[in-house]
PDB file of C-alpha atoms in Angstrom:
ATOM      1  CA  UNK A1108     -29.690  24.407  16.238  1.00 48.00           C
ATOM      2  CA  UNK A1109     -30.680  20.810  15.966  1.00 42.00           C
ATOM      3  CA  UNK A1110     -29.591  20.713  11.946  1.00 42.00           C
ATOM      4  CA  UNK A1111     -26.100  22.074  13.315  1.00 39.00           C
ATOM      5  CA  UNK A1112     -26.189  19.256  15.710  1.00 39.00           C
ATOM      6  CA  UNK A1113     -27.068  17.074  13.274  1.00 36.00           C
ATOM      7  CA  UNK A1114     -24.547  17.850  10.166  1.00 38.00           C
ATOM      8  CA  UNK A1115     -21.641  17.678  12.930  1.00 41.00           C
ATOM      9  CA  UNK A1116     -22.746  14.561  13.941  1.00 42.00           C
ATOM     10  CA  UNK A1117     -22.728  13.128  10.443  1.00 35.00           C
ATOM     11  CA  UNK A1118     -19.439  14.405   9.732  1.00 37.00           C
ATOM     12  CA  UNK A1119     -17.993  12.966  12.740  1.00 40.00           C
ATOM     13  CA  UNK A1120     -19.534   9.388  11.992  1.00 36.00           C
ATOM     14  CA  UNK A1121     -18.006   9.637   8.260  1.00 35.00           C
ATOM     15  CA  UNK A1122     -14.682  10.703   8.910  1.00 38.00           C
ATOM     16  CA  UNK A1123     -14.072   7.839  11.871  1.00 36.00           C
ATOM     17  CA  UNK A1124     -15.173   5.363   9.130  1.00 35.00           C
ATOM     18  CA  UNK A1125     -11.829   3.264   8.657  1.00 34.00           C
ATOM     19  CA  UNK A1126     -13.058   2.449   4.475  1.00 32.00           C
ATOM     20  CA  UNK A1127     -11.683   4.345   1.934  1.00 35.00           C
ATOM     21  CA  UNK A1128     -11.638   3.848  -1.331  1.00 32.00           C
ATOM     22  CA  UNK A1129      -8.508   3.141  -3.629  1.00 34.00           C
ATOM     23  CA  UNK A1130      -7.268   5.744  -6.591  1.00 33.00           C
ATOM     24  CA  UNK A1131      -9.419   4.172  -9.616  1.00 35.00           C
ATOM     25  CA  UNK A1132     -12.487   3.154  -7.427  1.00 33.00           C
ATOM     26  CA  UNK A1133     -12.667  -0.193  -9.012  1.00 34.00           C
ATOM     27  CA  UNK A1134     -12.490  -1.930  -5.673  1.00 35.00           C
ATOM     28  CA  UNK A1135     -12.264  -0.675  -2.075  1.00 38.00           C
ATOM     29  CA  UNK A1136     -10.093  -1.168   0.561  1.00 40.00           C
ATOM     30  CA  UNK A1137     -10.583  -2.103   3.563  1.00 41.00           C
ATOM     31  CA  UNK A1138      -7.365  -1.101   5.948  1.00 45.00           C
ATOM     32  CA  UNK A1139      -7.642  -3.740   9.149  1.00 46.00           C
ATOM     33  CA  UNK A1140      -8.147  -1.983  13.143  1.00 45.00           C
ATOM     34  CA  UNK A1141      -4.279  -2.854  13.838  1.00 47.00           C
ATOM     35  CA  UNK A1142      -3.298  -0.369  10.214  1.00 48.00           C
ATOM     36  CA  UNK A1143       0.242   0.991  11.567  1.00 48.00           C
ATOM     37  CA  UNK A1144       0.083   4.769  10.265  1.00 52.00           C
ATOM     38  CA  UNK A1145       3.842   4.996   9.893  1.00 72.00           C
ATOM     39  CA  UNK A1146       4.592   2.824   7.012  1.00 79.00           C
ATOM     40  CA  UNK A1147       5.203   5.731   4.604  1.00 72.00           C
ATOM     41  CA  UNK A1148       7.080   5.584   1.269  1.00 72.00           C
ATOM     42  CA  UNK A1149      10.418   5.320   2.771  1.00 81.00           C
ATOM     43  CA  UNK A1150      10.062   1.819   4.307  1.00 88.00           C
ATOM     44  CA  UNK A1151      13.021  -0.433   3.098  1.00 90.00           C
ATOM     45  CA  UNK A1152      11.926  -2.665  -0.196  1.00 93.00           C
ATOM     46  CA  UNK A1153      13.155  -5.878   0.951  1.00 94.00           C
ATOM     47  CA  UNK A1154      11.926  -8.375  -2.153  1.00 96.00           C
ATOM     48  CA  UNK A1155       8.907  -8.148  -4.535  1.00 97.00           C
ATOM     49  CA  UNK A1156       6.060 -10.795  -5.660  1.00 97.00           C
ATOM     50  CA  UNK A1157       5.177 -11.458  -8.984  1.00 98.00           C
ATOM     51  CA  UNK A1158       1.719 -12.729  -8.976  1.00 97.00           C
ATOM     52  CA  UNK A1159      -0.166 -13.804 -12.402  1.00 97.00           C
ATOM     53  CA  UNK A1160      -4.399 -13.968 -11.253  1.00 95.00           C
ATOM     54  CA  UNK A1161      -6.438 -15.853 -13.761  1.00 95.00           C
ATOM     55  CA  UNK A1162     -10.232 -17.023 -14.249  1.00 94.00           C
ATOM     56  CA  UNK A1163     -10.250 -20.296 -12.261  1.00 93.00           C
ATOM     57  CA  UNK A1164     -13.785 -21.113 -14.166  1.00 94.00           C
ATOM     58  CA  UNK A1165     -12.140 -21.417 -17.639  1.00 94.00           C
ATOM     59  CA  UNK A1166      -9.989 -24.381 -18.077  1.00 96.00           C
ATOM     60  CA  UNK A1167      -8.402 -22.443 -21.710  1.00 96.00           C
ATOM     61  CA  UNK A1168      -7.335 -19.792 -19.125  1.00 95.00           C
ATOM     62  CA  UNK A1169      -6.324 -22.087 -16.063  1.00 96.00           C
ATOM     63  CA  UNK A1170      -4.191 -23.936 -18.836  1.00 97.00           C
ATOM     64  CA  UNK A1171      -2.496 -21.125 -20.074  1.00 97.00           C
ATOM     65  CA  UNK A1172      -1.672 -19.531 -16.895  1.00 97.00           C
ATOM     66  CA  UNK A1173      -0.586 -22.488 -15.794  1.00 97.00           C
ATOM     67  CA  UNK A1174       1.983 -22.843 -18.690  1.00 98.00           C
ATOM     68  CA  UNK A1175       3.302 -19.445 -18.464  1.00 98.00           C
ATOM     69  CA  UNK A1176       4.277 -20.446 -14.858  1.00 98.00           C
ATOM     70  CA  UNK A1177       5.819 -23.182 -16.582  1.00 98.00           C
ATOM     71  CA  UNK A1178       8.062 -21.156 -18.919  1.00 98.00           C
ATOM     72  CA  UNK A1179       9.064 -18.272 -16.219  1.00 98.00           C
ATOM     73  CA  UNK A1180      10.040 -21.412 -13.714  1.00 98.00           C
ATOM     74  CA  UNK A1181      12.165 -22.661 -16.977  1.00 98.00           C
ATOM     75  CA  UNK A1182      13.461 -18.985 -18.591  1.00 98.00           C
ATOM     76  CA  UNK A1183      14.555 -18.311 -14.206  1.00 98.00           C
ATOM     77  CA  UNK A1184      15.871 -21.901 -13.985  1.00 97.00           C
ATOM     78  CA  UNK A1185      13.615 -22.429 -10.415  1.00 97.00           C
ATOM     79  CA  UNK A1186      12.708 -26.055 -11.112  1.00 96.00           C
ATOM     80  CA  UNK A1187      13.059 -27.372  -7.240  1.00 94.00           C
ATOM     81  CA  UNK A1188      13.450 -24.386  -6.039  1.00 96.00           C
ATOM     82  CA  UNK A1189      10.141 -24.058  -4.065  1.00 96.00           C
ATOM     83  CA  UNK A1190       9.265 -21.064  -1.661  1.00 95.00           C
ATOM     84  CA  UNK A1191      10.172 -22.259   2.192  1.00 92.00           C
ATOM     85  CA  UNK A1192       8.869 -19.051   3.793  1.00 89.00           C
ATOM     86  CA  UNK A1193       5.564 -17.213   4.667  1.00 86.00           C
ATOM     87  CA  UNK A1194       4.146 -15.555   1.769  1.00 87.00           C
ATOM     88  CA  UNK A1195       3.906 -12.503   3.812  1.00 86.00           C
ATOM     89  CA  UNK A1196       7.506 -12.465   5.097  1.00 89.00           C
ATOM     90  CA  UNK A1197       9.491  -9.910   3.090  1.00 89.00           C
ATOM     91  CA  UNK A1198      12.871 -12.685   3.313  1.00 89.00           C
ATOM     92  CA  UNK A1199      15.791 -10.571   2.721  1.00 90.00           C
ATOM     93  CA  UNK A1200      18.765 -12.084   0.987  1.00 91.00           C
ATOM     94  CA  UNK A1201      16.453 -14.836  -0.017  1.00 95.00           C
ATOM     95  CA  UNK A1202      16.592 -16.139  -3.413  1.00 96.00           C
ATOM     96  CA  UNK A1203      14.646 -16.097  -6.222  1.00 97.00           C
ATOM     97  CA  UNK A1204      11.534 -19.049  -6.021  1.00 97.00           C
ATOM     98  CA  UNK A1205       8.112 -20.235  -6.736  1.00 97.00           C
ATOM     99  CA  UNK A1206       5.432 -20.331  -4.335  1.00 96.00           C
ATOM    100  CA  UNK A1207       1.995 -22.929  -4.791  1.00 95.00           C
ATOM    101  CA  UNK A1208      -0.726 -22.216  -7.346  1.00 95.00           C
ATOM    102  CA  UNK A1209      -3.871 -21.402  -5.997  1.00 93.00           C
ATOM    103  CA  UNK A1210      -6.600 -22.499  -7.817  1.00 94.00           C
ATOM    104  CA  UNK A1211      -9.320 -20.682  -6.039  1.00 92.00           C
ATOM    105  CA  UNK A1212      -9.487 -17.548  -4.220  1.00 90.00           C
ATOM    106  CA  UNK A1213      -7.350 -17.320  -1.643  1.00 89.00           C
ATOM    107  CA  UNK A1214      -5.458 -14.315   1.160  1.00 87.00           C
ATOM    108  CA  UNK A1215      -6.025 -11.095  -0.353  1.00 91.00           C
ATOM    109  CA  UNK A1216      -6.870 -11.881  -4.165  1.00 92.00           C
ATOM    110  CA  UNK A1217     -10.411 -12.516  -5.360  1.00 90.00           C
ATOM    111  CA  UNK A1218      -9.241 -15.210  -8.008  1.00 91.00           C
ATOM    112  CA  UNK A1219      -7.127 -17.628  -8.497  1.00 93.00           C
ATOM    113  CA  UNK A1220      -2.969 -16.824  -8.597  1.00 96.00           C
ATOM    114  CA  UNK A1221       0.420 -17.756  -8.384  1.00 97.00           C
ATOM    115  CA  UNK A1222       3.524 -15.744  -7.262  1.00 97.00           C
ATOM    116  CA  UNK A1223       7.038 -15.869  -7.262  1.00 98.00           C
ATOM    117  CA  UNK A1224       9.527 -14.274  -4.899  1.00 97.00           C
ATOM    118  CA  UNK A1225      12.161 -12.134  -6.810  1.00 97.00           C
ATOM    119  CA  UNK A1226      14.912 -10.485  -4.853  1.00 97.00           C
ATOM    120  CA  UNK A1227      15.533  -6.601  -5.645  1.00 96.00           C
ATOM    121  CA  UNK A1228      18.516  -6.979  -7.992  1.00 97.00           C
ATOM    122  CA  UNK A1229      16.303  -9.686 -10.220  1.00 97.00           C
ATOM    123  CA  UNK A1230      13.250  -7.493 -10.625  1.00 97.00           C
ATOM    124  CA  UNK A1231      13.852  -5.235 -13.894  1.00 97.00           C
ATOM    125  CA  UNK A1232      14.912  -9.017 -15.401  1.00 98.00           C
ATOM    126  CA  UNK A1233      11.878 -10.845 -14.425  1.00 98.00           C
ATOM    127  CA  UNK A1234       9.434  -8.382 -14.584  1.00 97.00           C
ATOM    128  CA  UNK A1235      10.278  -6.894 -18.231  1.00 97.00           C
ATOM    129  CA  UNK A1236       9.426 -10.993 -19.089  1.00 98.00           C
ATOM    130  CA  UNK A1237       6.687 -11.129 -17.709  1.00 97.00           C
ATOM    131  CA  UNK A1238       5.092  -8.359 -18.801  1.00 96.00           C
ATOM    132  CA  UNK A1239       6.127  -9.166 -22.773  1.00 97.00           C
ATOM    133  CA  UNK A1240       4.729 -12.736 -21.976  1.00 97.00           C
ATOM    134  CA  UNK A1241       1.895 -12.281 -20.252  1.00 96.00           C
ATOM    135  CA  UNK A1242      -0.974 -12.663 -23.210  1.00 94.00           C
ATOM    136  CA  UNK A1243      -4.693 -12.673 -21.813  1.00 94.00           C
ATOM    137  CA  UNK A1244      -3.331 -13.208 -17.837  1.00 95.00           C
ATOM    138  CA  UNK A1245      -3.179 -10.103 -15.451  1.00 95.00           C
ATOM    139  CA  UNK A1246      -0.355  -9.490 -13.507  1.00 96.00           C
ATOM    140  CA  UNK A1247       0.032  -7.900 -10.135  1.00 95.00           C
ATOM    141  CA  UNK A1248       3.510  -6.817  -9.073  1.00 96.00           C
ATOM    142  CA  UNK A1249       4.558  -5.423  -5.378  1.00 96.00           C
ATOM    143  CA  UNK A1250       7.033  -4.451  -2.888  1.00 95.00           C
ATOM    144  CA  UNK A1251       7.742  -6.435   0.407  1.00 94.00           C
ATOM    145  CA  UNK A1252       8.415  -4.178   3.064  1.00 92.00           C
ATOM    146  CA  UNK A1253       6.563  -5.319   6.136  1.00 91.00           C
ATOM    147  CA  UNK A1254       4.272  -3.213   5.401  1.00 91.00           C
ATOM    148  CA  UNK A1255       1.769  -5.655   3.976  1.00 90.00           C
ATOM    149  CA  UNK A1256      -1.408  -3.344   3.636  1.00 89.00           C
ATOM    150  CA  UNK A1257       0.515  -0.742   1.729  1.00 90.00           C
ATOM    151  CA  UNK A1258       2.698  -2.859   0.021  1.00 92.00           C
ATOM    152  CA  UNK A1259      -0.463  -4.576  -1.412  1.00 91.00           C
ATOM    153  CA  UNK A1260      -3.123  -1.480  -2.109  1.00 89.00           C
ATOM    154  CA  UNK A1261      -0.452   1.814  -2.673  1.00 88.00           C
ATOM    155  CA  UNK A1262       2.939   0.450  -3.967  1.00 88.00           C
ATOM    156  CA  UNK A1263       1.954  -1.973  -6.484  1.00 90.00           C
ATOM    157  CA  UNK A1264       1.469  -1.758  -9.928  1.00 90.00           C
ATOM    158  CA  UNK A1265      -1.175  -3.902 -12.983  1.00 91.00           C
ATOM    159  CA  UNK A1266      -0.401  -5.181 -16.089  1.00 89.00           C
ATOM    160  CA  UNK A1267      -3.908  -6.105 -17.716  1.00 88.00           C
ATOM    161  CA  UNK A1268      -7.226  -5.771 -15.588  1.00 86.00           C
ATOM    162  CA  UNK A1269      -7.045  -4.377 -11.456  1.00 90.00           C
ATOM    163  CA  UNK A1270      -8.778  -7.068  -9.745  1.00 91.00           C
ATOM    164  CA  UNK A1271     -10.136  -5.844  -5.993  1.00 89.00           C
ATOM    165  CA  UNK A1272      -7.325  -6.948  -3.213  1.00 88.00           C
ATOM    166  CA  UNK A1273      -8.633  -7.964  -0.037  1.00 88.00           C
ATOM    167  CA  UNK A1274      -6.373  -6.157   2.606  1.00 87.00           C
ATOM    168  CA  UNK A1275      -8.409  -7.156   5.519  1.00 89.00           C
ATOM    169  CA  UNK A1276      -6.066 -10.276   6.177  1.00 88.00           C
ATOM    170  CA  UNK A1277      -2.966  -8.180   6.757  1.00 87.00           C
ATOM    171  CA  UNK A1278      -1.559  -8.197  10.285  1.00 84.00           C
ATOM    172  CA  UNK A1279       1.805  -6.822   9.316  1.00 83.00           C
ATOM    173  CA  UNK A1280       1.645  -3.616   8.936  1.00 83.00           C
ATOM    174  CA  UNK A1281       5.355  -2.044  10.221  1.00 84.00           C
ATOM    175  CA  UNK A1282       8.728  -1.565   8.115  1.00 86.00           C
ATOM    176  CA  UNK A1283      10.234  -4.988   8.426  1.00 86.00           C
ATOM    177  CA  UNK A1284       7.198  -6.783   9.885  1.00 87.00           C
ATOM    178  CA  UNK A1285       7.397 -10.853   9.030  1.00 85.00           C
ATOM    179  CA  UNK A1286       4.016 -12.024   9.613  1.00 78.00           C
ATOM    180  CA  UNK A1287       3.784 -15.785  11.199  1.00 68.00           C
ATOM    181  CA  UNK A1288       1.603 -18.082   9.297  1.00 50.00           C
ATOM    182  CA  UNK A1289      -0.944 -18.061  12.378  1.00 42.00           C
ATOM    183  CA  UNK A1290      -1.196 -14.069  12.683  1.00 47.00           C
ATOM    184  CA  UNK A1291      -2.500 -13.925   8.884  1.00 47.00           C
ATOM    185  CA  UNK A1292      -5.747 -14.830   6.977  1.00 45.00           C
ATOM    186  CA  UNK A1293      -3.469 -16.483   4.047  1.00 47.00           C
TER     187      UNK A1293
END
């Protein structure tokens, strides 16, 4: 009777565990305490982010990344036209624009990384670039929904290497959420 007692109890303890692993188990996930339940794949795709991560150690990669930014800002004509919003807010109707480089690790990614916001009707255009111009730099491509923790570790797609996302930061975590910059880890 005490084994019994014992297997249940196990069970119980791993199945209240909130970790869980993503689909290619090169990284886990870790889904924050406030994870809404009811973001589910019909939550309204209100913009994307194209993010290019790169090895912040290696100036031949930090250089190149940094002038592939430089040619997608030119190809897009987005000289001046900087992101004004949270990176976390989805922004509908907002245009197309470049958010900061990060040269370090930084919010959920585990290198360094820059992004640019890209309206639905612009991402076939400025993703099929990317991707064909890319060379050694990964990119990481996702929906903004409001629901940040989804939109970062279930609806995005890799060209290049998966690099582990840190969805621990997330606080929005509803269809239509926009986080404030002093709710998020960013």
């Amino acid at each position: 009777m005490f084994y019994v007692f014992l297997f249940a109890s196990l069970l119980a303890l791993l199945e209240s565990h909130v970790h869980e692993y993503d689909r290619n188990l090169l990284s886990t996930v870790h889904k924050p305490p406030n994870f809404a339940g009811y973001c589910d794949g019909d939550a309204e795709i209100y913009s994307y982010h194209i993010h290019v991560l790169f090895w912040q150690n290696n100036k031949k990669h930090v250089d190149s990344a940094l002038e592939l930014r430089q040619e997608f800002i030119k190809k897009f004509e987005l000289e001046e036209k900087e992101c004004d919003m949270f990176p976390g807010d989805p922004a509908p109707g907002h245009d197309m624009c470049v958010f900061g480089v990060d040269l370090v690790a930084a919010g959920p990614f585990t290198t360094a990384q820059y992004a640019f916001f890209i309206p639905p009707q612009q991402l076939q255009e400025t993703s099929a670039w990317m991707l064909q111009h890319r060379g050694v730099h990964d990119v990481f491509i996702h929906p903004n929904t409001g629901c940040e923790t989804y939109d970062h570790t279930e609806w995005y797609t890799f060209s290049g290497a998966k690099w582990p996302i840190d969805a621990s930061i997330f606080t929005c975590n509803y269809p239509g959420c926009r986080p404030a910059l002093s709710d998020s880890g960013y």
